[in-house]
Amino acid sequence: MRASALTTHLERRAAVHSVDCFVYSVPDLAEAEHFYLAFGLDARRRADHLELRTHGHPHVWSRVHEEGTAKRLQYVRYGIHARDLDEMHRRIEASGLRTTPHELSDGQGLWLRDPDGTPLQLVVADKVSPAAKSQSTPVVPVPPGQGAAPARSRVQPVRPRHLSHVLFFTPDVTRMVDFCRTVLGLRVSDHSGDLIAFMHGIHGSDHHLVAFAKSHARGLHHSSWDVGSLDEVGRGSEQMRIAGYQQGWGVGRHVLGSNYFYYVRDPWGSWAEYSYDIDYVPAGLDWPAADHPPEDSLYVWGPPLPADFITNQEYPG
């Protein structure tokens, strides 16, 4: 297929275009508020939940509820274009995975369960995944003879710009990839056997809109948040250490996606990532997906991986 024809074909296929919102619950909402405010998000308390925004952006990227004695992924909401509504409805009916709306949701849109049993909500919504590769924060040149680094006491807080992606645990990566391709319309960016897979949206998205890592159960591994420079990644790591969150991984650079990273462990054993300069897949591009050996699927440089980094704390054991 010629490149122009391939582009048209991909752009016309029905597919989710954004992770519109991921919803989970924790035992202590005040603890979640403290963590995400320290991380640099615009965390707003509501009557029964916490809304996570990025400063200056009206979109609610996540909702956190207080429930139970452990963290639990409740459901994921994906955005779709209005023109894709009928086709998505057809696919859901054909899959046999249709379900009723989640009790914590607004009940709108189409509902189905993924192969692991996680409820998914598909709603007609504006595309909030990036429309182009994220730009670096402008740097004012410092001439010779002057110090470039700010005084530690004057460092500005790091504030992420938008949600980049979410990585979930799954007992069967291959099965989940097949579901995301055939029902949600996502495409594989890269993978490492059946251990981990990265998937992007055909309407333009970062290298991965979602990713899946093998575990004994489903769950939320991490959410990734875009920042404007490698310096902001480093400053974010220090920002969280000062706030009392000592456990993390980084600073380093990934292979798949190419982004610079720092992960900080939240109070429930999952992670939040500062991410800078991730690869971008434009709408219609046929990204050359590949199967990578494990040693080439994680990071180019950085500190050793923490022993519990890929441990599913949501469902221990």
XYZ file of C-alpha atoms in Angstrom:
317
model
C 0.000 0.000 0.000
C 1.357 3.426 -0.958
C 2.231 5.800 1.917
C -0.558 8.278 1.098
C -3.128 5.494 0.828
C -1.906 3.962 4.091
C -2.258 7.306 5.864
C -5.832 7.720 4.640
C -6.676 4.140 5.592
C -5.358 4.523 9.153
C -6.975 7.911 9.723
C -10.384 6.591 8.666
C -10.334 3.548 10.915
C -12.390 3.735 14.082
C -10.097 3.988 17.091
C -9.870 5.594 20.511
C -7.831 8.797 20.367
C -7.072 9.544 24.034
C -6.950 8.155 27.532
C -9.620 10.600 28.639
C -9.518 9.624 32.317
C -8.298 6.767 34.491
C -10.167 6.172 37.723
C -8.962 4.313 40.782
C -9.529 4.167 44.524
C -7.224 4.396 47.539
C -7.767 3.916 51.267
C -6.936 7.537 52.175
C -7.913 10.451 49.934
C -5.964 12.995 51.995
C -2.805 10.998 51.405
C -3.482 10.978 47.658
C -4.032 14.731 47.700
C -0.703 15.290 49.467
C 1.174 13.074 47.001
C -0.208 14.613 43.823
C 0.078 18.200 45.039
C 3.732 17.500 45.826
C 4.121 15.925 42.363
C 2.991 19.208 40.809
C -0.540 18.425 39.663
C -3.610 20.585 40.180
C -5.339 18.215 42.617
C -8.837 19.365 43.582
C -11.003 17.866 46.316
C -14.616 17.162 45.541
C -17.318 15.762 47.822
C -16.308 12.136 47.367
C -13.199 12.123 45.184
C -10.068 13.904 44.017
C -9.728 15.371 40.505
C -6.281 15.456 38.927
C -5.624 18.225 36.429
C -2.427 19.819 35.132
C -2.007 23.516 35.880
C -3.518 25.718 33.184
C -5.347 22.814 31.528
C -9.089 22.353 32.187
C -9.167 18.611 31.529
C -9.582 16.104 34.367
C -6.995 13.401 33.646
C -7.806 11.178 36.608
C -10.272 10.742 39.440
C -9.243 9.190 42.734
C -11.880 7.847 45.119
C -11.576 6.752 48.731
C -12.605 3.142 49.117
C -11.449 -0.106 50.717
C -8.115 -1.009 52.274
C -5.945 -1.159 49.138
C -5.501 0.693 45.862
C -7.756 -0.554 43.066
C -8.034 0.376 39.401
C -11.761 0.988 38.904
C -12.218 1.841 35.213
C -10.613 3.638 32.266
C -12.366 6.164 30.020
C -11.237 6.545 26.409
C -12.157 9.375 24.048
C -13.454 8.670 20.533
C -14.576 10.777 17.579
C -18.322 11.092 16.946
C -17.923 9.489 13.522
C -16.611 6.315 15.183
C -19.486 5.835 17.626
C -21.530 3.403 15.519
C -18.508 1.278 14.571
C -17.369 1.094 18.198
C -20.847 0.010 19.224
C -20.753 -2.725 16.579
C -17.367 -3.969 17.751
C -18.466 -4.082 21.372
C -21.551 -6.096 20.505
C -19.498 -8.476 18.356
C -16.901 -8.952 21.116
C -19.467 -10.078 23.689
C -17.757 -7.814 26.255
C -20.515 -5.217 26.717
C -21.202 -4.348 30.356
C -23.169 -1.895 32.497
C -21.762 1.485 33.570
C -19.447 1.553 36.578
C -21.083 2.750 39.789
C -18.493 5.541 40.200
C -19.032 6.870 36.667
C -21.429 9.325 35.072
C -23.017 6.414 33.160
C -22.496 8.035 29.760
C -21.130 6.489 26.561
C -20.416 2.884 25.618
C -19.319 0.326 28.183
C -17.364 -2.905 27.867
C -14.893 -4.971 29.845
C -11.391 -5.727 28.637
C -10.213 -9.376 28.757
C -8.966 -8.897 32.341
C -12.346 -7.634 33.524
C -11.507 -3.922 33.817
C -14.512 -1.766 32.829
C -13.872 0.622 29.932
C -15.980 3.653 29.042
C -15.911 5.050 25.497
C -17.183 8.625 25.171
C -17.330 11.127 22.329
C -14.858 13.774 23.476
C -12.246 16.225 22.311
C -8.852 14.705 21.655
C -6.606 15.431 24.646
C -3.652 13.277 23.660
C -0.945 15.450 22.038
C -1.534 16.639 18.483
C 2.223 16.955 17.917
C 5.480 16.107 19.617
C 5.753 18.016 22.895
C 8.086 20.984 22.741
C 10.891 21.676 25.169
C 10.534 24.513 27.645
C 12.332 27.553 26.176
C 15.726 28.165 27.757
C 17.107 31.688 28.046
C 20.805 31.568 27.069
C 23.253 32.545 29.798
C 26.320 34.354 28.478
C 29.844 33.431 29.562
C 30.813 34.865 32.899
C 27.437 34.194 34.563
C 26.110 31.196 36.477
C 23.334 29.290 34.697
C 21.891 27.271 37.594
C 19.379 28.951 39.923
C 19.907 29.098 43.658
C 18.341 26.075 45.331
C 16.048 28.346 47.345
C 14.720 29.928 44.143
C 13.962 26.815 42.121
C 10.422 26.909 40.720
C 8.164 23.881 41.321
C 7.860 21.368 38.509
C 4.362 21.259 37.062
C 3.591 18.589 34.433
C 1.839 19.744 31.256
C -0.358 16.770 30.369
C -0.824 13.043 30.820
C 1.449 11.161 28.424
C 0.438 7.542 29.012
C -0.657 4.907 31.495
C 0.872 1.457 31.987
C -1.314 -1.372 33.266
C -0.605 -4.858 34.554
C -2.178 -7.809 32.766
C -1.875 -11.596 33.140
C -1.760 -11.985 29.353
C 0.005 -9.294 27.330
C -0.631 -10.976 23.977
C -4.364 -11.285 24.633
C -4.570 -7.644 25.739
C -2.713 -6.419 22.667
C -5.090 -8.344 20.405
C -8.081 -6.816 22.194
C -6.688 -3.278 21.931
C -6.006 -3.724 18.224
C -9.301 -5.300 17.198
C -11.732 -3.471 19.499
C -10.075 -0.175 20.487
C -8.185 0.335 17.218
C -4.780 0.930 18.828
C -1.540 -0.147 17.159
C 1.593 -1.769 18.575
C 4.596 0.539 18.835
C 7.078 -1.969 20.280
C 7.107 -4.985 22.568
C 9.398 -7.471 24.280
C 7.977 -10.943 23.762
C 4.950 -11.396 25.985
C 6.507 -9.406 28.854
C 5.574 -5.854 27.882
C 3.885 -4.056 24.991
C 3.532 -0.376 24.063
C 0.577 0.864 21.975
C -0.184 4.173 20.256
C -3.248 5.849 18.800
C -3.648 6.144 15.029
C -4.896 9.745 15.276
C -1.535 10.928 16.607
C -0.133 10.150 20.050
C 3.052 9.732 22.004
C 4.986 6.505 21.370
C 2.603 4.847 23.782
C -0.837 5.954 24.824
C -1.114 2.806 26.931
C 1.268 -0.024 27.774
C 0.866 -3.452 29.377
C 3.299 -5.352 31.590
C 2.931 -9.009 32.502
C 1.797 -9.827 36.035
C -0.338 -12.379 37.836
C -3.281 -9.932 37.956
C -4.609 -6.722 36.454
C -3.836 -3.316 37.954
C -2.303 0.128 37.551
C 1.509 0.223 37.339
C 2.145 3.921 36.615
C 0.859 7.122 35.108
C 3.317 9.221 33.089
C 3.248 13.020 32.967
C 4.952 15.227 30.393
C 7.403 17.941 31.483
C 9.410 20.399 29.410
C 13.075 19.566 29.999
C 15.561 17.071 31.382
C 16.242 19.611 34.117
C 12.565 19.448 35.106
C 12.822 15.661 35.363
C 15.746 16.073 37.759
C 14.082 18.879 39.690
C 10.945 16.781 39.978
C 12.919 13.958 41.569
C 14.303 16.358 44.166
C 10.880 17.960 44.652
C 9.435 14.596 45.660
C 12.356 13.670 47.933
C 11.912 16.967 49.781
C 8.188 16.179 50.135
C 9.066 12.888 51.836
C 8.786 10.453 48.932
C 12.209 8.850 48.938
C 11.625 5.771 46.789
C 12.102 6.233 43.076
C 13.884 5.183 39.930
C 15.946 7.482 37.722
C 16.994 9.851 36.417
C 17.486 7.788 33.249
C 16.526 7.377 29.612
C 14.247 4.741 28.150
C 14.978 2.789 24.977
C 11.413 2.310 23.741
C 9.880 5.764 23.562
C 13.280 7.415 24.113
C 11.997 9.612 26.941
C 14.025 10.759 29.924
C 12.381 9.666 33.162
C 12.112 9.728 36.891
C 9.583 7.514 38.670
C 8.452 8.157 42.223
C 6.667 5.490 44.227
C 3.297 6.510 45.597
C 2.002 5.474 49.041
C 0.289 2.374 47.581
C 3.207 0.859 45.686
C 2.501 2.118 42.167
C 4.420 4.903 40.425
C 4.103 8.362 38.890
C 6.589 9.332 36.169
C 8.057 12.647 35.094
C 8.644 12.156 31.355
C 10.490 14.382 28.887
C 10.981 14.160 25.116
C 9.096 10.966 24.328
C 8.910 9.819 20.692
C 5.795 10.897 18.803
C 3.762 8.921 16.253
C 1.956 11.304 13.852
C -1.530 10.457 12.596
C -1.402 7.907 9.813
C 2.252 6.934 10.257
C 2.962 3.213 10.001
C 5.361 3.013 12.964
C 7.936 0.191 12.481
C 6.985 -1.952 15.484
C 9.544 -4.531 16.616
C 10.085 -7.265 19.187
C 13.015 -6.304 21.420
C 15.082 -8.476 23.788
C 14.467 -7.682 27.471
C 17.824 -5.921 27.886
C 16.864 -3.507 25.103
C 13.322 -2.834 26.269
C 13.799 -0.853 29.464
C 16.516 1.808 29.628
C 19.653 3.066 27.900
C 21.207 4.541 31.014
C 20.254 5.205 34.611
C 20.508 3.598 38.029
C 19.689 -0.100 38.525
C 16.028 -1.021 38.445
C 14.481 -1.246 41.948
C 13.764 -4.859 42.897
C 10.035 -4.179 43.348
C 9.542 -1.916 40.313
C 7.449 -4.415 38.341
C 5.687 -5.888 41.375
C 1.907 -5.710 41.317
C 1.159 -4.153 44.703
C -2.524 -3.837 43.843
C -2.980 -7.595 44.103
C 0.004 -8.851 46.170
C 1.128 -12.414 45.547
